[in-house]
């Protein structure tokens, strides 16, 4: 065989999984998957030591393509599954891939409680403002007034700010980035993975085929350009007026604090007993 | 004459407790017996949410599990609890949760996931009375059908049903053993009164408890198939973090665990889920025949109703009525053969149950003579027990 130079991502993709993937043309999920893989590659994590867990939705189809321990669970339930894995094997690096509907609607309760426990799981929320897999119904992050197949007259629901929600619920690392800023995403995910505690990274994503079409946002490239032109780094917001900030996506790390992690707290609890090492399977 | 028949005949009863330690007699509640049994079977992980009348199981395990290096977590709801135990099991733990009706309803999607992905775990349902919130502190046997059909799709079930505190202990061990052996979610159904009742129990020495662990792969990771089609319906299972890096999904999946829409691969999965139960009926089904040798009247009952039945049988035998009890210990898969034999052997069958006719329908399924009054129901769903007197009266009328 010819000596084809391999990209970093190829090392982490499954060779026995039948491609192509499920994502539509113009979808930004693949770009974000690339950022996640490159962050892991930079940290030089062992593939056996990573468990990637997802719920249901477009972004949640991600684990099947990567060569880690992978688990594709029920709608909204990725975090409790991940909690079980992390508790049982605290040495595993557990990454949860979820979407806006998966994390904040059906899985909202699990999301806030995982934040509260500060269990060492990195949750990456790919927020495309829509239920893509089911064909475009409004989600808790669909902007008020926007169209979805279940809001043909415009969405009347106020929206969730995923980062505000995570911070208020007690997550100890909270950040937002966009799929367009792939290198920044890579960097932030790397920091989130290195953080000991519950980390949330919201990646603003593009769903041109459904959300974009319903709301006349253009195709994949146009939606990427929109992310570039309508987002501002956290630092820049200091000098901006509320009027200037209107409608802007603020990117950056909003919160990074050290607090006792949940598995450590449990280990502390256990330390009062003479637990034999062999009990830790 | 009645006296000679007193000892119970247990057919196909491979007990998990090899020998009892007669010195260790303790007064124990059914819920406590479940917790102690699970610990004896090697429970590593418990996740749960408080609900009457099952809460004592969580309380005891929160105290005991950390002492042996096990994990206990109280989750935000029952959905999270079932998901957490499946996650822990995939990471190698023997995992369990306990709940009651409303929580059992919430867990159904997760139970289906455990069965579809062939992940060992145990769900204890201490049944409470009524539909919806119902009667939290009263008994019922209303979840018999839910324990089989509660989760959507065809999902063959293994469900065990104790009738004494001692049996709670033994069947908790057996539930974990069967979940490990068959790679599935096993349900243990308790009656509320059994969960809360205290009885003297002889606890065995731990060395006398038969413990089953899931088969582990012996092949290198590149050969590993999470659902090996060459194995006879149950294949060895790896855990996360051991180098096997497999995929698990609730979607229909192929032998490697990857999602598939291909009819032949989906059919293979469905066949495996079904046949690992139907091809092992002999191992799975346990029944107790009590004074059935000469019986012309049989009582068919589970759990607490079987205890009322035994008292009624003793009384009826004093009057010379030849009555016995057939009690399924495994209610799913249903003991079809034993029930068919009973239908042939006796003139009348009385079915006392604390619901509006769940067990009796299974008997109707197995017989054509529904209309001739051979099968007599005693049904109660008002939160009160069916008393021995009530059953005795019906026996006398039927005789």
XYZ file of C-alpha atoms in Angstrom:
680
model
C 0.000 0.000 0.000
C 1.046 3.491 -0.700
C 2.346 5.416 2.240
C -0.542 7.775 2.865
C 0.206 10.337 5.556
C -2.395 10.039 8.314
C -4.004 12.953 10.038
C -4.165 12.953 13.832
C -7.896 12.249 13.768
C -7.413 9.003 11.850
C -5.530 7.525 14.755
C -8.619 7.924 16.917
C -11.328 6.912 14.452
C -12.587 3.353 14.384
C -11.367 1.259 11.500
C -14.069 -1.362 11.852
C -16.981 1.046 11.804
C -18.809 1.458 8.552
C -18.633 5.019 7.346
C -20.096 7.409 6.043
C -21.394 9.127 9.165
C -24.989 10.260 9.690
C -24.394 14.013 9.628
C -25.839 16.202 6.836
C -23.727 18.228 4.422
C -22.797 21.514 6.108
C -23.314 20.174 9.633
C -20.627 21.400 12.008
C -20.566 18.293 14.211
C -17.641 16.777 12.309
C -15.589 19.938 12.819
C -16.213 19.746 16.561
C -15.368 16.042 16.632
C -12.052 17.008 15.032
C -11.463 19.580 17.775
C -12.259 17.017 20.483
C -9.916 14.424 18.996
C -7.058 16.887 18.559
C -7.482 18.037 22.176
C -7.239 14.414 23.327
C -4.244 13.811 21.054
C -2.472 16.845 22.483
C -3.047 15.547 25.999
C -1.753 12.188 24.836
C -4.470 10.262 26.648
C -4.558 6.502 26.321
C -7.543 5.444 24.218
C -8.390 2.680 26.717
C -8.653 5.278 29.454
C -11.358 7.328 27.748
C -15.057 6.535 27.912
C -17.270 8.621 25.666
C -20.969 8.622 26.516
C -23.789 10.285 24.604
C -27.561 10.623 24.684
C -29.826 10.782 21.659
C -29.668 13.257 18.806
C -27.397 14.239 15.926
C -24.372 15.085 18.049
C -24.957 12.023 20.206
C -24.115 9.795 17.250
C -20.491 10.879 17.712
C -19.160 8.098 19.996
C -19.710 5.321 17.474
C -16.995 6.723 15.194
C -14.218 7.062 17.751
C -11.954 4.320 19.016
C -12.586 4.730 22.756
C -14.847 2.917 25.198
C -18.129 4.231 23.837
C -21.736 4.273 25.000
C -24.732 5.638 23.129
C -27.516 5.817 25.707
C -31.104 6.997 26.042
C -32.457 10.444 25.256
C -31.272 12.846 27.960
C -29.661 10.162 30.105
C -26.001 10.279 29.117
C -24.997 11.928 32.405
C -26.447 9.326 34.800
C -24.858 6.530 32.728
C -21.576 8.454 32.800
C -21.946 8.987 36.546
C -22.207 5.213 37.051
C -19.108 4.589 34.950
C -17.097 7.329 36.644
C -18.079 6.197 40.146
C -17.143 2.617 39.358
C -13.924 3.479 37.517
C -12.754 6.930 38.698
C -9.514 6.522 36.744
C -11.457 6.632 33.447
C -11.586 9.976 31.647
C -15.327 10.304 30.998
C -16.547 12.591 28.225
C -20.239 13.207 27.594
C -21.404 14.359 24.176
C -24.862 15.863 24.169
C -27.039 18.392 22.378
C -29.204 21.316 23.446
C -32.429 19.312 23.666
C -30.715 16.240 25.113
C -28.900 18.183 27.839
C -31.368 20.909 28.814
C -34.863 19.602 27.989
C -35.272 15.868 28.548
C -31.968 15.649 30.415
C -32.224 18.980 32.252
C -32.641 17.389 35.661
C -29.617 15.121 35.203
C -27.608 18.068 33.868
C -28.137 20.312 36.898
C -27.509 17.473 39.342
C -24.291 16.416 37.632
C -23.216 20.076 37.860
C -24.154 20.146 41.546
C -22.183 16.983 42.377
C -19.077 18.289 40.631
C -18.264 14.796 39.387
C -15.195 14.719 37.125
C -16.942 14.458 33.754
C -16.398 16.706 30.747
C -19.715 17.502 29.100
C -19.623 18.930 25.599
C -22.980 20.389 24.563
C -23.266 20.828 20.801
C -25.925 23.521 20.673
C -27.501 23.793 17.233
C -30.708 25.433 18.525
C -32.973 22.704 17.153
C -33.966 19.045 17.343
C -32.228 18.030 14.139
C -32.607 14.273 14.180
C -36.388 14.387 14.435
C -36.604 16.970 11.661
C -36.495 20.397 13.261
C -38.660 20.971 16.342
C -37.880 23.895 18.668
C -35.595 23.213 21.606
C -34.984 25.132 24.856
C -32.279 27.086 23.008
C -34.194 27.931 19.821
C -34.196 31.741 19.860
C -37.594 33.275 20.653
C -39.355 34.150 17.418
C -37.457 31.610 15.310
C -39.179 29.008 13.230
C -39.171 25.292 13.752
C -41.488 22.592 12.438
C -43.417 22.853 15.702
C -43.309 26.660 15.797
C -44.565 27.557 12.319
C -45.692 30.996 13.598
C -42.439 31.681 15.436
C -41.242 30.276 18.749
C -42.835 31.932 21.807
C -40.589 30.149 24.342
C -37.877 32.065 26.172
C -34.477 30.376 25.897
C -32.043 28.714 28.250
C -28.500 30.050 28.463
C -26.659 26.741 28.897
C -23.563 28.314 30.476
C -25.579 30.380 32.977
C -27.531 27.231 33.858
C -24.363 25.199 34.396
C -22.721 27.911 36.502
C -25.802 28.414 38.651
C -26.104 24.651 39.200
C -22.523 24.364 40.440
C -20.348 23.231 37.527
C -16.748 24.202 38.269
C -15.598 24.751 34.670
C -17.933 26.454 32.203
C -17.042 27.691 28.731
C -18.598 28.557 25.396
C -17.113 28.471 21.943
C -18.364 27.961 18.403
C -17.773 25.287 15.809
C -16.228 27.948 13.558
C -13.505 28.591 16.125
C -12.200 25.047 15.826
C -8.774 25.748 17.324
C -10.263 27.697 20.209
C -12.691 24.798 20.773
C -9.739 22.421 20.806
C -7.957 24.572 23.359
C -11.002 24.979 25.602
C -11.824 21.271 25.491
C -8.240 20.521 26.413
C -8.555 22.779 29.452
C -11.922 21.228 30.316
C -10.423 17.731 30.152
C -7.568 18.795 32.395
C -9.972 20.337 34.895
C -10.740 18.150 37.907
C -14.479 18.419 38.428
C -17.583 18.821 36.318
C -16.795 20.798 33.176
C -19.277 22.072 30.614
C -18.277 23.283 27.158
C -21.062 24.679 25.011
C -20.151 24.552 21.340
C -22.474 26.731 19.260
C -23.124 24.613 16.177
C -24.637 24.947 12.737
C -27.607 22.989 11.461
C -27.951 24.470 7.976
C -30.174 21.761 6.524
C -32.963 22.180 9.066
C -32.574 25.166 11.382
C -30.754 27.222 8.750
C -33.287 26.519 6.030
C -36.336 27.158 8.249
C -34.902 30.488 9.400
C -33.219 31.614 6.162
C -29.748 31.560 7.712
C -28.084 30.313 4.554
C -26.062 27.133 4.072
C -23.204 25.663 6.086
C -20.565 28.247 5.123
C -22.941 31.175 5.746
C -23.814 29.875 9.173
C -20.104 29.443 9.949
C -19.527 33.068 8.859
C -22.371 34.126 11.123
C -20.581 32.502 14.061
C -17.403 34.357 13.121
C -19.092 37.744 12.729
C -21.564 37.507 15.588
C -19.417 36.181 18.375
C -17.080 38.037 20.689
C -14.393 36.801 23.050
C -15.210 37.244 26.733
C -12.387 39.766 27.159
C -13.756 42.050 24.462
C -17.118 42.266 26.174
C -15.650 44.384 28.975
C -15.497 47.376 26.670
C -18.861 46.752 25.028
C -22.198 48.355 25.864
C -25.305 46.206 26.407
C -26.580 47.476 23.038
C -23.420 46.294 21.305
C -23.677 42.924 23.043
C -27.272 42.380 21.873
C -27.479 39.159 19.827
C -23.796 38.358 20.218
C -22.419 34.939 21.155
C -19.907 35.427 23.957
C -17.005 32.982 23.767
C -14.546 32.047 26.458
C -14.113 30.397 29.844
C -16.714 31.865 32.191
C -15.888 29.887 35.298
C -12.953 27.810 36.467
C -12.771 27.063 40.177
C -11.390 24.223 42.240
C -13.797 22.409 44.500
C -13.843 18.940 46.034
C -14.637 16.473 43.267
C -17.391 13.876 43.830
C -15.339 10.666 43.455
C -12.677 12.172 45.715
C -15.376 12.981 48.259
C -16.556 9.365 48.074
C -12.992 8.110 48.442
C -12.648 10.324 51.533
C -15.827 8.801 52.913
C -14.498 5.298 52.277
C -11.101 6.073 53.778
C -12.519 5.748 57.310
C -12.943 2.028 56.643
C -10.182 -0.445 55.998
C -11.127 -1.087 52.410
C -8.805 -3.526 50.736
C -7.267 -2.428 47.471
C -8.531 -5.545 45.695
C -12.080 -4.293 46.235
C -11.336 -1.638 43.615
C -11.849 -3.720 40.515
C -52.702 -37.934 57.011
C -52.134 -34.245 56.589
C -49.026 -34.477 58.680
C -47.152 -36.759 56.328
C -47.581 -34.257 53.549
C -46.226 -31.345 55.486
C -42.703 -31.100 54.178
C -42.559 -28.950 51.098
C -41.408 -30.441 47.855
C -39.249 -28.112 45.875
C -38.847 -29.106 42.273
C -35.868 -27.959 40.260
C -34.576 -25.980 43.161
C -30.922 -25.257 42.876
C -30.561 -23.040 45.863
C -27.954 -20.336 46.029
C -27.332 -21.083 49.678
C -25.431 -24.347 49.846
C -25.562 -24.769 53.611
C -27.125 -22.797 56.389
C -25.220 -21.751 59.441
C -27.719 -22.603 62.133
C -25.927 -20.571 64.771
C -26.617 -17.287 63.000
C -30.325 -16.726 63.528
C -31.334 -13.112 63.083
C -34.602 -11.221 63.087
C -34.765 -9.470 59.786
C -37.049 -7.482 57.523
C -37.654 -8.537 53.896
C -36.031 -5.369 52.582
C -33.011 -5.925 54.817
C -32.774 -9.522 53.612
C -32.673 -8.273 50.027
C -29.847 -5.868 50.879
C -27.894 -8.541 52.797
C -28.436 -11.076 50.027
C -27.214 -8.654 47.395
C -24.098 -7.965 49.454
C -23.503 -11.702 49.841
C -23.758 -12.069 46.058
C -20.984 -9.514 45.635
C -22.885 -6.299 44.970
C -20.458 -3.503 44.031
C -22.748 -0.637 43.112
C -26.126 0.682 44.145
C -27.916 3.745 42.804
C -31.400 4.598 43.950
C -34.040 7.154 44.780
C -36.137 7.139 47.963
C -39.560 5.555 47.632
C -41.841 3.793 50.087
C -41.880 0.827 50.680
C -38.398 0.038 49.332
C -36.286 2.714 51.031
C -34.721 0.468 53.695
C -32.765 -1.308 50.957
C -31.047 1.960 50.014
C -30.524 2.936 53.646
C -28.811 -0.334 54.520
C -26.645 -0.332 51.400
C -25.580 3.297 51.972
C -24.188 2.080 55.272
C -22.693 -1.225 54.140
C -21.316 -0.648 50.638
C -18.603 1.901 51.533
C -17.285 -0.525 54.157
C -16.451 -3.102 51.504
C -15.220 -0.697 48.845
C -18.567 -0.660 47.050
C -20.256 2.415 45.658
C -23.533 3.951 46.768
C -25.138 6.971 45.167
C -28.522 8.551 45.641
C -29.515 9.857 42.233
C -31.920 12.655 41.281
C -34.687 10.254 40.246
C -35.389 6.643 39.329
C -34.521 7.189 35.672
C -31.063 8.335 36.690
C -30.790 5.401 39.112
C -31.355 2.691 36.509
C -29.035 4.490 34.067
C -26.288 4.800 36.687
C -26.383 1.083 37.515
C -26.184 0.185 33.824
C -23.180 2.493 33.441
C -21.527 0.950 36.501
C -22.214 -2.545 35.205
C -20.602 -1.682 31.874
C -17.590 -0.634 33.912
C -17.581 -4.081 35.545
C -19.742 -3.726 38.653
C -22.435 -5.996 39.980
C -25.097 -3.330 40.200
C -28.584 -3.008 41.629
C -31.369 -0.529 42.315
C -34.588 -0.809 44.301
C -37.874 1.003 43.925
C -41.658 0.700 44.014
C -44.457 1.103 41.432
C -44.084 4.772 40.381
C -40.305 4.450 40.262
C -40.565 1.116 38.474
C -42.633 2.863 35.788
C -39.946 5.519 35.394
C -37.257 2.863 35.083
C -38.868 0.942 32.251
C -36.951 2.640 29.437
C -33.678 1.918 31.200
C -34.682 -1.685 31.874
C -35.277 -2.122 28.139
C -31.857 -0.604 27.465
C -30.176 -3.060 29.862
C -31.925 -5.976 28.196
C -31.208 -4.793 24.641
C -27.556 -4.107 25.384
C -27.305 -7.308 27.483
C -25.906 -5.495 30.487
C -26.260 -7.369 33.801
C -28.168 -5.549 36.548
C -30.912 -6.122 39.100
C -34.042 -4.078 39.806
C -35.957 -4.731 43.029
C -39.592 -3.631 42.945
C -41.252 -3.666 46.348
C -44.807 -3.412 45.085
C -47.202 -0.936 46.665
C -50.942 -0.739 46.264
C -52.935 0.835 43.532
C -52.571 2.536 40.231
C -50.550 5.811 40.086
C -49.332 7.037 43.501
C -51.805 4.536 44.941
C -51.255 3.165 48.426
C -47.596 3.635 49.355
C -47.802 1.590 52.563
C -50.189 -1.154 51.457
C -49.560 -4.383 49.568
C -50.476 -5.261 46.007
C -49.329 -7.605 43.305
C -50.158 -5.170 40.552
C -46.764 -5.117 38.852
C -46.731 -8.755 37.735
C -47.515 -7.862 34.133
C -45.460 -4.672 34.206
C -42.411 -6.672 35.232
C -42.769 -8.581 31.976
C -44.225 -6.065 29.547
C -43.371 -2.720 31.139
C -40.693 -1.724 28.662
C -41.609 -1.190 25.025
C -40.774 -3.789 22.411
C -40.209 -7.487 22.895
C -37.942 -7.790 25.889
C -37.892 -11.240 27.452
C -37.894 -11.013 31.226
C -36.493 -12.889 34.201
C -38.531 -12.090 37.312
C -38.260 -13.744 40.731
C -40.888 -13.623 43.478
C -40.049 -14.532 47.110
C -42.665 -15.363 49.762
C -40.605 -15.389 52.968
C -37.869 -13.174 54.373
C -35.423 -16.052 54.011
C -36.363 -16.350 50.369
C -35.821 -12.590 49.930
C -32.227 -13.217 50.934
C -31.807 -16.223 48.653
C -33.535 -14.727 45.643
C -31.572 -11.487 45.910
C -28.457 -13.632 45.485
C -30.085 -15.592 42.695
C -31.221 -12.402 40.931
C -27.654 -11.108 40.822
C -26.335 -14.527 39.778
C -28.847 -14.834 36.947
C -28.205 -11.276 35.760
C -24.511 -12.071 35.537
C -25.026 -15.444 33.926
C -27.574 -14.334 31.337
C -26.309 -10.787 30.777
C -29.658 -9.168 31.398
C -31.732 -7.088 33.786
C -33.361 -9.355 36.382
C -36.305 -8.110 38.434
C -37.036 -9.144 42.008
C -40.679 -8.543 42.925
C -41.597 -8.183 46.588
C -44.929 -7.600 48.249
C -44.986 -4.515 50.469
C -45.858 -6.645 53.500
C -42.921 -8.924 52.799
C -40.545 -5.985 52.458
C -41.577 -4.703 55.860
C -42.258 -7.969 57.682
C -39.729 -9.296 60.195
C -38.963 -13.002 60.454
C -36.246 -15.123 61.965
C -33.704 -15.979 59.289
C -30.744 -18.309 59.432
C -27.989 -16.569 57.546
C -25.472 -18.817 55.825
C -21.769 -18.421 56.131
C -20.618 -16.432 53.121
C -18.476 -19.377 51.967
C -21.667 -21.387 51.535
C -23.211 -18.949 49.074
C -22.980 -19.847 45.398
C -21.746 -16.831 43.476
C -21.839 -16.449 39.700
C -19.687 -13.943 37.829
C -20.178 -12.906 34.213
C -18.024 -14.670 31.644
C -14.956 -12.653 30.733
C -13.441 -12.607 27.243
C -10.370 -14.722 26.681
C -9.650 -13.382 23.179
C -7.413 -10.406 22.351
C -9.245 -7.075 21.882
C -9.068 -7.176 18.080
C -11.046 -10.436 18.067
C -13.562 -9.372 20.665
C -17.223 -9.144 19.787
C -19.493 -7.688 22.443
C -22.322 -9.910 21.183
C -20.544 -12.890 19.722
C -22.915 -14.699 17.350
C -20.801 -17.866 17.583
C -21.517 -18.240 21.280
C -24.742 -19.918 22.262
C -26.852 -16.822 23.004
C -24.689 -15.648 25.900
C -21.210 -14.431 25.073
C -18.370 -13.319 27.348
C -18.462 -9.642 28.219
C -15.638 -7.119 28.631
C -15.798 -4.021 30.804
C -14.881 -0.459 29.908
C -11.281 0.425 30.515
C -9.839 -3.045 29.939
C -8.520 -2.497 26.441
C -11.503 -3.824 24.515
C -12.964 -0.432 23.502
C -16.351 -1.725 22.395
C -19.452 0.251 21.493
C -22.800 -0.080 23.253
C -26.039 1.377 21.919
C -29.757 0.961 22.516
C -30.211 1.037 18.750
C -30.515 -2.321 17.035
C -26.931 -3.497 16.734
C -24.665 -6.023 15.067
C -22.268 -8.465 16.757
C -19.720 -5.702 17.379
C -22.352 -3.468 18.925
C -22.556 -0.975 16.071
C -25.993 0.289 15.021
C -27.580 -1.516 12.127
C -30.774 -1.476 10.057
C -29.948 -4.689 8.277
C -32.805 -7.145 8.772
C -30.574 -10.175 9.209
C -28.482 -8.485 11.913
C -31.541 -7.136 13.725
C -33.149 -10.577 13.563
C -30.015 -12.123 15.073
C -30.174 -9.728 18.016
C -33.874 -10.318 18.635
C -33.404 -14.071 18.366
C -30.564 -14.018 20.878
C -32.550 -11.955 23.397
C -35.442 -14.383 23.173
C -33.573 -17.659 23.013
C -31.247 -17.052 25.904
C -34.443 -17.245 27.981
C -36.446 -19.880 26.091
C -33.472 -22.232 25.718
C -32.760 -22.113 29.431
C -36.215 -22.593 30.912
C -35.011 -25.556 32.991
C -32.347 -23.434 34.645
C -34.533 -20.367 35.072
C -37.887 -21.700 36.183
C -38.312 -22.608 39.831
C -41.584 -23.615 41.425
C -42.678 -24.909 44.774
C -45.248 -27.722 44.954
C -46.830 -27.881 48.373
C -49.050 -30.847 49.190
C -49.834 -31.314 45.530
C -49.338 -35.121 45.275
C -52.927 -36.107 45.965
C -54.550 -32.709 45.470
C -57.845 -32.352 43.642
C -57.969 -28.642 44.399
C -54.918 -26.533 43.687
C -54.119 -22.996 44.690
C -51.918 -21.041 42.344
C -50.383 -18.052 44.076
C -47.216 -16.018 44.525
C -45.661 -14.068 47.361
C -47.786 -13.177 50.317
C -50.913 -14.794 48.827
C -49.054 -18.104 48.810
C -48.521 -17.733 52.549
C -52.216 -17.160 53.145
C -52.832 -20.145 50.896
C -50.523 -22.404 52.923
C -52.399 -21.555 56.123
C -55.718 -22.200 54.370
C -54.431 -25.514 53.013
C -53.407 -26.704 56.477
C -56.872 -25.880 57.775
C -58.615 -27.512 54.803
C -56.520 -30.662 55.134
C -57.859 -30.976 58.696
C -61.274 -31.288 57.077
C -59.927 -33.935 54.703
C -59.955 -31.728 51.634
C -57.178 -32.671 49.245
C -55.796 -29.264 48.423
C -52.293 -28.160 47.518
C -50.351 -25.141 46.340
C -48.348 -24.514 43.226
C -46.171 -21.464 43.725
C -43.977 -20.024 40.984
C -40.717 -18.735 42.441
C -39.688 -17.580 38.969
C -42.789 -15.901 37.554
C -41.167 -14.888 34.245
C -40.457 -16.925 32.218
C -43.814 -18.400 33.234
C -43.719 -22.051 34.428
C -45.901 -23.243 31.540
C -45.124 -26.954 31.930
C -45.839 -27.101 35.657
C -49.054 -25.139 35.174
C -50.199 -27.390 32.308
C -49.582 -30.417 34.523
C -51.598 -28.803 37.302
C -54.417 -28.029 34.868
C -54.488 -31.717 33.922
C -54.137 -33.123 37.424
C -56.695 -31.222 39.483
C -60.397 -30.490 39.228
C -60.329 -26.940 40.517
C -57.734 -24.197 40.647
C -58.073 -21.205 42.935
C -56.018 -18.143 42.032
C -55.772 -15.623 44.863
C -53.934 -12.467 43.833
C -53.719 -8.861 44.990
C -54.691 -7.383 41.646
C -57.557 -7.584 39.212
C -56.507 -10.739 37.442
C -52.941 -10.802 36.160
C -51.804 -14.321 37.045
C -55.155 -15.862 36.175
C -54.882 -14.672 32.590
C -51.743 -16.761 32.190
C -53.715 -19.807 33.286
C -56.419 -18.934 30.783
C -53.725 -18.727 28.144
C -52.771 -22.322 28.884
C -56.204 -23.898 28.942
C -59.230 -24.057 26.707
C -61.769 -24.673 29.486
C -62.198 -21.140 30.688
C -65.968 -21.173 30.998
C -66.534 -24.309 33.031
C -65.630 -22.740 36.363
C -62.481 -24.770 36.833
C -60.387 -21.704 37.554
C -61.716 -19.620 40.437
C -60.365 -16.124 41.016
C -59.921 -14.413 44.372
C -58.942 -10.867 43.595
C -58.395 -7.898 45.790
C -56.903 -4.508 44.938
C -58.058 -2.360 47.848
C -54.786 -2.514 49.783
C -55.892 -5.304 52.104
C -54.605 -8.875 52.171
C -56.419 -11.983 51.087
C -56.777 -13.836 54.377
C -56.386 -17.588 54.984
C -60.045 -17.602 56.090
C -61.127 -16.167 52.764
C -59.166 -18.761 50.812
C -60.386 -21.532 53.140
C -63.983 -20.506 52.470
C -63.443 -20.664 48.724
C -61.713 -24.055 49.032
C -64.710 -25.413 50.931
C -67.135 -24.005 48.379
C -65.111 -25.397 45.498
C -64.702 -28.819 47.056
